[in-house]
Amino acid sequence: QVQLVESGGGLVQAGGSLRLSCTASGSILSINAMGWYRQTPGKQRDLVARFTNDDSTNYADSVKGRFTISGDLAGDTVYLQMNNLKPEDTAVYYCNGVVRTTHSGIQHYWGQGTQVTVSS
């Protein structure tokens, strides 16, 4: 079993910054990718940013230039630095890991989600 634990969400004014953190633990052999997704009520969960073990990085167009993903897959951690936040960034942010475990092969795992609210 794998657990992803997020922290760092909260309420911030437009133009402000927040930093999200996520740590994976459990029966992990290796991590192929980690990233962040977000979801608002009634909408699908969308990619915000992710990076992989071959050092490729992807960002949603809406956050390019404002958000930066970083971390250490060997250390099972990922961060999302969010600058110049806008009200439309308000969502529940979920950490995702593509993880190879000792007994379940490669699977996607999700954190419990952390609320980010940006006031105008």
PDB file of C-alpha atoms in Angstrom:
ATOM      1  CA  GLN A   1       0.000   0.000   0.000  1.00  0.00           C
ATOM      2  CA  VAL A   2       1.134   3.527  -0.807  1.00  0.00           C
ATOM      3  CA  GLN A   3       0.100   6.738   0.903  1.00  0.00           C
ATOM      4  CA  LEU A   4       0.486  10.259  -0.449  1.00  0.00           C
ATOM      5  CA  VAL A   5       0.201  13.013   2.133  1.00  0.00           C
ATOM      6  CA  GLU A   6      -0.224  16.613   1.034  1.00  0.00           C
ATOM      7  CA  SER A   7       0.158  19.857   2.912  1.00  0.00           C
ATOM      8  CA  GLY A   8       0.325  23.574   2.236  1.00  0.00           C
ATOM      9  CA  GLY A   9      -3.089  24.564   0.973  1.00  0.00           C
ATOM     10  CA  GLY A  10      -5.012  27.513   2.333  1.00  0.00           C
ATOM     11  CA  LEU A  11      -6.554  30.892   1.658  1.00  0.00           C
ATOM     12  CA  VAL A  12      -4.587  33.602  -0.098  1.00  0.00           C
ATOM     13  CA  GLN A  13      -5.337  36.869  -1.854  1.00  0.00           C
ATOM     14  CA  ALA A  14      -4.937  37.227  -5.580  1.00  0.00           C
ATOM     15  CA  GLY A  15      -1.307  37.819  -6.460  1.00  0.00           C
ATOM     16  CA  GLY A  16      -0.097  35.865  -3.469  1.00  0.00           C
ATOM     17  CA  SER A  17       1.851  32.621  -3.238  1.00  0.00           C
ATOM     18  CA  LEU A  18       1.467  29.172  -1.734  1.00  0.00           C
ATOM     19  CA  ARG A  19       3.684  26.109  -1.687  1.00  0.00           C
ATOM     20  CA  LEU A  20       2.211  22.626  -1.699  1.00  0.00           C
ATOM     21  CA  SER A  21       4.145  19.595  -0.517  1.00  0.00           C
ATOM     22  CA  CYS A  22       3.518  15.894  -0.997  1.00  0.00           C
ATOM     23  CA  THR A  23       5.366  12.905   0.417  1.00  0.00           C
ATOM     24  CA  ALA A  24       4.846   9.304  -0.601  1.00  0.00           C
ATOM     25  CA  SER A  25       5.364   6.390   1.756  1.00  0.00           C
ATOM     26  CA  GLY A  26       4.686   2.677   1.860  1.00  0.00           C
ATOM     27  CA  SER A  27       5.805  -0.337  -0.135  1.00  0.00           C
ATOM     28  CA  ILE A  28       7.553   1.697  -2.826  1.00  0.00           C
ATOM     29  CA  LEU A  29      10.134   0.186  -5.147  1.00  0.00           C
ATOM     30  CA  SER A  30      10.381   3.216  -7.404  1.00  0.00           C
ATOM     31  CA  ILE A  31       8.390   6.221  -8.592  1.00  0.00           C
ATOM     32  CA  ASN A  32       7.992   6.856 -12.298  1.00  0.00           C
ATOM     33  CA  ALA A  33       6.300  10.245 -11.978  1.00  0.00           C
ATOM     34  CA  MET A  34       4.763  12.613  -9.480  1.00  0.00           C
ATOM     35  CA  GLY A  35       2.530  15.549 -10.077  1.00  0.00           C
ATOM     36  CA  TRP A  36      -0.355  17.749  -9.101  1.00  0.00           C
ATOM     37  CA  TYR A  37      -3.915  17.816 -10.391  1.00  0.00           C
ATOM     38  CA  ARG A  38      -6.792  20.058  -9.405  1.00  0.00           C
ATOM     39  CA  GLN A  39     -10.544  19.781  -9.388  1.00  0.00           C
ATOM     40  CA  THR A  40     -13.475  22.142  -8.873  1.00  0.00           C
ATOM     41  CA  PRO A  41     -17.047  21.038  -8.133  1.00  0.00           C
ATOM     42  CA  GLY A  42     -18.728  19.447 -11.116  1.00  0.00           C
ATOM     43  CA  LYS A  43     -15.568  19.444 -13.187  1.00  0.00           C
ATOM     44  CA  GLN A  44     -13.044  16.765 -14.071  1.00  0.00           C
ATOM     45  CA  ARG A  45      -9.689  16.514 -12.379  1.00  0.00           C
ATOM     46  CA  ASP A  46      -7.101  18.242 -14.548  1.00  0.00           C
ATOM     47  CA  LEU A  47      -3.325  18.134 -14.692  1.00  0.00           C
ATOM     48  CA  VAL A  48      -1.537  21.132 -13.207  1.00  0.00           C
ATOM     49  CA  ALA A  49       2.080  19.956 -13.396  1.00  0.00           C
ATOM     50  CA  ARG A  50       4.056  16.743 -13.294  1.00  0.00           C
ATOM     51  CA  PHE A  51       7.587  15.493 -13.679  1.00  0.00           C
ATOM     52  CA  THR A  52       8.921  12.067 -14.520  1.00  0.00           C
ATOM     53  CA  ASN A  53      11.969   9.968 -13.786  1.00  0.00           C
ATOM     54  CA  ASP A  54      13.406  10.854 -17.188  1.00  0.00           C
ATOM     55  CA  ASP A  55      13.430  14.527 -16.136  1.00  0.00           C
ATOM     56  CA  SER A  56      10.552  15.627 -18.347  1.00  0.00           C
ATOM     57  CA  THR A  57       8.174  18.240 -16.966  1.00  0.00           C
ATOM     58  CA  ASN A  58       4.679  19.204 -18.063  1.00  0.00           C
ATOM     59  CA  TYR A  59       2.551  22.180 -17.079  1.00  0.00           C
ATOM     60  CA  ALA A  60      -0.996  23.187 -17.855  1.00  0.00           C
ATOM     61  CA  ASP A  61      -0.983  26.236 -20.117  1.00  0.00           C
ATOM     62  CA  SER A  62      -2.915  28.210 -17.529  1.00  0.00           C
ATOM     63  CA  VAL A  63      -0.125  27.942 -14.938  1.00  0.00           C
ATOM     64  CA  LYS A  64       3.001  28.246 -17.083  1.00  0.00           C
ATOM     65  CA  GLY A  65       5.238  31.013 -15.810  1.00  0.00           C
ATOM     66  CA  ARG A  66       3.464  31.125 -12.440  1.00  0.00           C
ATOM     67  CA  PHE A  67       3.785  27.608 -10.984  1.00  0.00           C
ATOM     68  CA  THR A  68       6.940  25.543 -10.559  1.00  0.00           C
ATOM     69  CA  ILE A  69       7.058  21.847  -9.786  1.00  0.00           C
ATOM     70  CA  SER A  70      10.085  20.364  -8.103  1.00  0.00           C
ATOM     71  CA  GLY A  71      11.026  17.416  -6.008  1.00  0.00           C
ATOM     72  CA  ASP A  72      13.025  14.268  -5.659  1.00  0.00           C
ATOM     73  CA  LEU A  73      11.537  11.026  -6.912  1.00  0.00           C
ATOM     74  CA  ALA A  74      14.221   9.058  -5.097  1.00  0.00           C
ATOM     75  CA  GLY A  75      13.159  10.877  -1.944  1.00  0.00           C
ATOM     76  CA  ASP A  76       9.464  10.371  -2.726  1.00  0.00           C
ATOM     77  CA  THR A  77       8.611  14.065  -2.495  1.00  0.00           C
ATOM     78  CA  VAL A  78       7.127  16.676  -4.788  1.00  0.00           C
ATOM     79  CA  TYR A  79       6.445  20.369  -4.326  1.00  0.00           C
ATOM     80  CA  LEU A  80       4.380  22.913  -6.179  1.00  0.00           C
ATOM     81  CA  GLN A  81       5.365  26.548  -5.809  1.00  0.00           C
ATOM     82  CA  MET A  82       2.419  28.681  -6.872  1.00  0.00           C
ATOM     83  CA  ASN A  83       3.048  32.383  -7.476  1.00  0.00           C
ATOM     84  CA  ASN A  84       0.818  35.179  -8.724  1.00  0.00           C
ATOM     85  CA  LEU A  85      -2.242  33.178  -7.786  1.00  0.00           C
ATOM     86  CA  LYS A  86      -5.549  34.026  -9.425  1.00  0.00           C
ATOM     87  CA  PRO A  87      -9.128  33.377  -8.279  1.00  0.00           C
ATOM     88  CA  GLU A  88      -9.474  30.822 -11.079  1.00  0.00           C
ATOM     89  CA  ASP A  89      -6.746  28.755  -9.389  1.00  0.00           C
ATOM     90  CA  THR A  90      -9.199  28.009  -6.592  1.00  0.00           C
ATOM     91  CA  ALA A  91      -9.644  24.235  -6.420  1.00  0.00           C
ATOM     92  CA  VAL A  92      -8.840  21.103  -4.493  1.00  0.00           C
ATOM     93  CA  TYR A  93      -5.307  20.107  -5.402  1.00  0.00           C
ATOM     94  CA  TYR A  94      -4.406  16.422  -5.473  1.00  0.00           C
ATOM     95  CA  CYS A  95      -0.969  14.862  -5.442  1.00  0.00           C
ATOM     96  CA  ASN A  96      -0.504  11.949  -7.813  1.00  0.00           C
ATOM     97  CA  GLY A  97       2.204   9.348  -7.974  1.00  0.00           C
ATOM     98  CA  VAL A  98       2.881   6.659 -10.573  1.00  0.00           C
ATOM     99  CA  VAL A  99       4.462   4.094  -8.306  1.00  0.00           C
ATOM    100  CA  ARG A 100       5.951   0.651  -8.657  1.00  0.00           C
ATOM    101  CA  THR A 101       5.293  -1.298  -5.470  1.00  0.00           C
ATOM    102  CA  THR A 102       6.639  -4.535  -4.094  1.00  0.00           C
ATOM    103  CA  HIS A 103       3.447  -6.479  -4.853  1.00  0.00           C
ATOM    104  CA  SER A 104       1.103  -4.481  -7.123  1.00  0.00           C
ATOM    105  CA  GLY A 105       3.184  -3.490 -10.120  1.00  0.00           C
ATOM    106  CA  ILE A 106       2.830   0.084 -11.393  1.00  0.00           C
ATOM    107  CA  GLN A 107      -0.264   1.985 -10.281  1.00  0.00           C
ATOM    108  CA  HIS A 108      -1.530   5.517  -9.836  1.00  0.00           C
ATOM    109  CA  TYR A 109      -1.970   6.691  -6.281  1.00  0.00           C
ATOM    110  CA  TRP A 110      -3.676   9.845  -5.028  1.00  0.00           C
ATOM    111  CA  GLY A 111      -3.465  12.031  -1.991  1.00  0.00           C
ATOM    112  CA  GLN A 112      -6.499  13.138  -0.045  1.00  0.00           C
ATOM    113  CA  GLY A 113      -6.486  16.608  -1.578  1.00  0.00           C
ATOM    114  CA  THR A 114      -5.768  20.039  -0.181  1.00  0.00           C
ATOM    115  CA  GLN A 115      -7.971  23.086  -0.694  1.00  0.00           C
ATOM    116  CA  VAL A 116      -6.517  26.205  -2.301  1.00  0.00           C
ATOM    117  CA  THR A 117      -8.724  29.276  -2.237  1.00  0.00           C
ATOM    118  CA  VAL A 118      -7.707  32.538  -3.908  1.00  0.00           C
ATOM    119  CA  SER A 119      -9.761  35.596  -3.053  1.00  0.00           C
ATOM    120  CA  SER A 120     -10.099  38.544  -5.407  1.00  0.00           C
TER     121      SER A 120
END
